[in-house]
XYZ file of C-alpha atoms in Angstrom:
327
model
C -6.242 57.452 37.074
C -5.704 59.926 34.363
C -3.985 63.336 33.266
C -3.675 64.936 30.254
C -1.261 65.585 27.238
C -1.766 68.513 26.008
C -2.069 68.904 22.316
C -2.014 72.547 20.688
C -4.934 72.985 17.969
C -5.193 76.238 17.322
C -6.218 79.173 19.917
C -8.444 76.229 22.183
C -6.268 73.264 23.648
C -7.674 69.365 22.689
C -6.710 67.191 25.557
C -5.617 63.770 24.979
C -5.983 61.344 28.501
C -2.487 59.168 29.053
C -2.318 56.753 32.001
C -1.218 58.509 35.173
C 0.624 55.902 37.439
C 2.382 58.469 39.485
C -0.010 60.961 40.953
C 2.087 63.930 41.637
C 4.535 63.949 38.420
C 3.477 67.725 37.675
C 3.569 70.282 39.669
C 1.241 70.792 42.544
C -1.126 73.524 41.148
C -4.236 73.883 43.094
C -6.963 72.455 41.069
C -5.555 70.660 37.788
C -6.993 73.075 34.961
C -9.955 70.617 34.784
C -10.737 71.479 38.067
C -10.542 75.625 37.548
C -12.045 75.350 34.370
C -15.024 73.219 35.713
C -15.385 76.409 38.394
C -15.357 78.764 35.522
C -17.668 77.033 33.763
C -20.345 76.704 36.644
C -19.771 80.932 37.559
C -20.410 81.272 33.106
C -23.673 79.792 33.131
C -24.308 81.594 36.666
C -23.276 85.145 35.277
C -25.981 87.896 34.747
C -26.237 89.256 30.969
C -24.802 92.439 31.591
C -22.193 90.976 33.728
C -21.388 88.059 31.347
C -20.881 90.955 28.221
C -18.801 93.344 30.830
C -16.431 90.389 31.398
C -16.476 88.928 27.621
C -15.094 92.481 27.163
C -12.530 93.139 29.547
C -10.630 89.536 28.789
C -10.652 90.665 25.105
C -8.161 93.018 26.415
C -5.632 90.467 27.783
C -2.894 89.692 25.857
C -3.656 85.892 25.399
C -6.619 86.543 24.267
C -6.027 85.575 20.439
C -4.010 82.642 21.351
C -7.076 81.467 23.664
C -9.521 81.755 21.009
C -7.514 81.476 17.969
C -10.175 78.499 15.393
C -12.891 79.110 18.069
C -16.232 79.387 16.512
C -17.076 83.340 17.648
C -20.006 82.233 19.274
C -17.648 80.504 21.946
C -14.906 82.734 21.915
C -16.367 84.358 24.967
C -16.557 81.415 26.802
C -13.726 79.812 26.231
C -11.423 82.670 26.771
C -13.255 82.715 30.388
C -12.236 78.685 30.557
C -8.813 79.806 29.835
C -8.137 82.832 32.164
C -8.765 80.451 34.936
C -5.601 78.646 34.455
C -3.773 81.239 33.151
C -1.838 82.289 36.391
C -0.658 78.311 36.802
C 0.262 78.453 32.631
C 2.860 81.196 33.212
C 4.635 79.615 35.640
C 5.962 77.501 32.808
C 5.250 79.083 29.892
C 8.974 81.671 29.437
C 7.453 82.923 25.958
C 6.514 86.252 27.743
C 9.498 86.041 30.492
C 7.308 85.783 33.311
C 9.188 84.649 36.022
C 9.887 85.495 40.132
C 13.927 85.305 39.417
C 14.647 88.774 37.921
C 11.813 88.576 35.109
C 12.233 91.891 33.064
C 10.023 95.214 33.320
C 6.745 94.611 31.555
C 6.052 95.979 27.587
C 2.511 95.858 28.401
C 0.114 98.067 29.758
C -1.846 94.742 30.724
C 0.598 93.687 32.952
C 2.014 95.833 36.276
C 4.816 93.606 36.421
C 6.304 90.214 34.661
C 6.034 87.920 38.230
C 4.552 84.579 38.354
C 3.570 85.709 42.190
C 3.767 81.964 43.238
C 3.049 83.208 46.752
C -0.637 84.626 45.982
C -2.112 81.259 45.516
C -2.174 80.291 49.613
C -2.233 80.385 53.132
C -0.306 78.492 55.150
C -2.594 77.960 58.487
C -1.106 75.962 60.847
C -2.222 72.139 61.362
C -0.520 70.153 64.119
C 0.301 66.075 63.607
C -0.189 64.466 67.178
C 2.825 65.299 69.533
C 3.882 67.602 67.205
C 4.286 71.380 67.943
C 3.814 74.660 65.876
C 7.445 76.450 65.581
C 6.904 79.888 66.994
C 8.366 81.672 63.740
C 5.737 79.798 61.671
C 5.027 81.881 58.533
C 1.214 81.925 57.566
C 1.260 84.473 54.627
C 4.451 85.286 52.666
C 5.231 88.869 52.838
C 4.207 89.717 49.026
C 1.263 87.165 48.990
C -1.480 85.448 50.648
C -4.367 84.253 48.219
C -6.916 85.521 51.068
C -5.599 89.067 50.980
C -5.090 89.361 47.285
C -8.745 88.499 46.844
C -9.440 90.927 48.628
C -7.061 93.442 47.080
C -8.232 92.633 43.245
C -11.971 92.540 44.008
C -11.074 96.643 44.957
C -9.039 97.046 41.872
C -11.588 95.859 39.491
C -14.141 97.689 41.398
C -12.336 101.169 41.038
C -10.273 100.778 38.283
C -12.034 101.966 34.797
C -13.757 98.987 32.889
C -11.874 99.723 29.584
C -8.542 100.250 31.255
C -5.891 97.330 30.165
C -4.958 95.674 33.957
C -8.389 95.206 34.395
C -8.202 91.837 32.255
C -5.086 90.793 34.289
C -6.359 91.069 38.032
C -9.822 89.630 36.546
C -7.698 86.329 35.122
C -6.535 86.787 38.985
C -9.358 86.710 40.793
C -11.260 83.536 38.587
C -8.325 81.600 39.444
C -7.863 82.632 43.008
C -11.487 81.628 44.117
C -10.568 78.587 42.939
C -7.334 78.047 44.923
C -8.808 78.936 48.027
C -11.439 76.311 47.679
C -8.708 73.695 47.570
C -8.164 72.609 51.494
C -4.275 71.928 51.054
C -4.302 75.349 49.890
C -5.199 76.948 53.022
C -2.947 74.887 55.659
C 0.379 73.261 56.159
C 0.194 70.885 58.732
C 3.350 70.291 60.976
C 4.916 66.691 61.500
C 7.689 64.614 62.407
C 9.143 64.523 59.360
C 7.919 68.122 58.188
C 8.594 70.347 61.413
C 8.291 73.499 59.505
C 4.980 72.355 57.532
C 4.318 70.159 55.075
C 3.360 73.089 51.803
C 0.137 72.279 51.581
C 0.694 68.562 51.241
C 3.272 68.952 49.023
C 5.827 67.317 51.300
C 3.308 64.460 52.415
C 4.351 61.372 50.325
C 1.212 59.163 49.688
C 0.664 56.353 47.006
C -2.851 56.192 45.513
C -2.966 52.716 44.959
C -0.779 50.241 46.204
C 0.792 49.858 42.932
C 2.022 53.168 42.587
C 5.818 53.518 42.119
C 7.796 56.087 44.029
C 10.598 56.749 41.842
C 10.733 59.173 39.086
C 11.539 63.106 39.416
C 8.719 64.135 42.004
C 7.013 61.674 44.170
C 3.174 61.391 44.620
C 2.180 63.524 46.965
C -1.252 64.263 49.024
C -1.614 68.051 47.365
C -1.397 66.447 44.020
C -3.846 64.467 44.814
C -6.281 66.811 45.880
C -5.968 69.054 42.890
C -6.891 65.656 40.628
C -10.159 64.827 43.003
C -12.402 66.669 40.818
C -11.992 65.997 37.821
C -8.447 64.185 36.558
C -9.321 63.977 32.639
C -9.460 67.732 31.145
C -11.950 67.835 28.188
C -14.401 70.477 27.088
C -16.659 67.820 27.157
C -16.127 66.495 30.637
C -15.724 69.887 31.930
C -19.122 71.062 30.799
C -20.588 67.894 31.481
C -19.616 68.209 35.039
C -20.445 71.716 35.524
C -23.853 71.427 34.292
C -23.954 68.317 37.162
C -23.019 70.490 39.749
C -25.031 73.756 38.650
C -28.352 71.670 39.201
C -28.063 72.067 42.696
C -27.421 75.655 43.485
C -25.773 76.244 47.172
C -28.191 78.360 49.531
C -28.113 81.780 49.426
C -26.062 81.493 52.725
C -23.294 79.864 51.176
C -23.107 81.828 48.085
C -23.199 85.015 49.928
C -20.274 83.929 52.046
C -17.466 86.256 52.797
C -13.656 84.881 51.388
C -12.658 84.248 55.340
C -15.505 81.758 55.178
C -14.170 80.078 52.212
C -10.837 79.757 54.066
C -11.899 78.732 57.230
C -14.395 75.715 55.299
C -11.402 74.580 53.149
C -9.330 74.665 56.739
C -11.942 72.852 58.750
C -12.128 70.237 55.371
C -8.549 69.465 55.564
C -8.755 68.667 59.700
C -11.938 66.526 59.535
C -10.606 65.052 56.171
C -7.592 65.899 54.096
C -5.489 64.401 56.922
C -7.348 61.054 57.819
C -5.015 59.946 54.351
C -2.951 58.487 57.320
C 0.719 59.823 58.768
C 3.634 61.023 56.608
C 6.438 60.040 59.236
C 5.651 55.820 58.933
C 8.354 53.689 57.341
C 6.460 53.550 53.956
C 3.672 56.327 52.554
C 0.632 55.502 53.333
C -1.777 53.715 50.474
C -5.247 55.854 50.034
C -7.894 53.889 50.829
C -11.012 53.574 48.023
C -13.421 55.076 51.068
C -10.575 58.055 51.261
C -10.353 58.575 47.823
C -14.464 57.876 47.132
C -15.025 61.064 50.150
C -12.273 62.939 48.629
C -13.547 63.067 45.207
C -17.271 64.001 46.514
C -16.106 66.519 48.958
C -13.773 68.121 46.099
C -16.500 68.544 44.003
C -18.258 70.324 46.705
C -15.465 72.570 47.106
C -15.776 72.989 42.816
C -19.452 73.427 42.815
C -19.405 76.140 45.334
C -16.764 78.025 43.860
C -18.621 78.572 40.463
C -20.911 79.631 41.944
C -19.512 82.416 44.576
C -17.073 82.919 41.738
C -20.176 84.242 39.454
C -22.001 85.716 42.912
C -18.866 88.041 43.085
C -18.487 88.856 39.414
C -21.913 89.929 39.102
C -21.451 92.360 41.939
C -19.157 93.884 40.333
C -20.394 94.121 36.612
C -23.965 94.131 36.713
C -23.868 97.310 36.537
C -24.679 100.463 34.208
């Protein structure tokens, strides 16, 4: 398998595709940024004209916005800086340039940003899974106090809704919300199942030690893990290209107006239900050695994660145009 090097060109980023023999040496993000920039691509194409200019014009607000589309052709700019708002909530949990941070980060000097916080604890929900003989603990925590992606979609969609359209936070909570419909469509980002070895919940997977192939070494600074996985079944290569190769695959079968029209609880409880009847058949995380993923695993995984992607985009644009297809 693949990730990607990331090589700075300007405003847009070039990917370059290095052999990945460790799944799990970055940090566990939800989606790699092929995989939210695949969703954002599928809502783009889905967006309504008035909608698509609304939102071309808010993210021209956001700070990044000349670094996202610095040598992009003008007729892309739009587009691209859409690409990159949907990582941009996983990019500033590295990225100290600005100071963001959750230890102490200083007041913000922008009226785009209420606060400097990477809010780490937005992007999931910890619903409970059980392994066999294994029982919840009764102080369980499901939502951290300040986050909880399921609430905080719920919390932007009503800022953006009734906060002016020129005002500055609006391209902040929108960067927010692309990326958050994104998360939630990730299964290990809606559970934490509780083991033998992970009594308190494994974080989403994070704690569940897998190899992909049998060949895959365990040493090295983080270990592969099962949510790492996950967030590479999509799409593990991250090109323009591939991503709007795949999203034009995936946009030729439009979900039923059902699906699309969805509420977010839905989303949850599909991405929970996903990670019972499949996340978890990976095999145990308490046997002598991690488990090896099968090819049938990883050939259901990588269909039902581009599922997950496809319907995203798509409720991702449903929601947008609700809320700027307007006069």
């Amino acid at each position: 398998m693949f990730i990607c090097q990331k090589v700075c060109r300007g405003g847009w980023w070039f990917w370059v595709g290095v052999c990945w023999f460790a799944l799990g040496t970055m940090p566990a993000l939800a989606w790699n940024q092929a995989g939210h920039a695949t969703v954002a691509a599928i809502a783009y194409g889905q967006l309504h004209p008035r909608a698509r200019a609304q939102v071309a014009a808010i993210l021209k607000q956001h700070p990044e916005y000349a670094e996202w589309t610095r040598d992009v052709p003008p007729e892309q700019a739009s587009f691209i800086a859409f690409l990159s708002a949907s990582y941009w909530v996983d990019d500033i949990k590295f990225d100290r340039r600005q100071g963001f941070s959750d230890r102490e980060p200083p007041p913000s000097t922008h009226p785009a940003y209420p606060d400097m916080r990477v809010h780490g604890t937005w992007h999931y929900v910890n619903r409970p899974l059980a392994a066999p003989g294994v029982a919840i603990p009764p102080d369980f925590q499901i939502v951290a106090p300040d986050g909880g992606a399921l609430g905080k979609i719920v919390e932007i969609e009503d800022i953006l809704r009734h906060s002016p359209p020129d005002s500055p936070r609006q391209a902040y909570y929108l960067a927010w919300l692309i990326h958050l419909v994104g998360d939630v469509h990730q299964p290990l980002h809606t559970v934490a199942r509780c083991s033998k070895n992970n009594p308190q919940g494994d974080q989403g997977g994070n704690l569940f030690i897998v190899r992909p192939t049998a060949e895959t070494p365990l040493d090295g600074p983080r270990k592969p893990n099962l949510h790492a996985f996950w967030d590479h079944a999509a799409l593990d290569t991250f090109s323009l290209p591939a991503v709007q190769a795949l999203a034009q695959e995936l946009s030729r079968k439009r979900p039923s107006r059902q699906q699309i029209a969805a509420p977010p609880v839905r989303w949850l409880d599909e991405s929970t239900q996903l990670a019972r009847a499949l996340v978890y058949q990976a095999g145990e995380d308490d046997t002598p050695e991690p488990p090896v993923l099968s090819d049938a695993y990883k050939a259901r995984a990588h269909a039902a994660a581009r599922e997950r992607v496809r319907l995203a985009g798509f409720r991702l644009a449903a929601l947008l145009n609700q809320l700027y297809d307007r006069p």
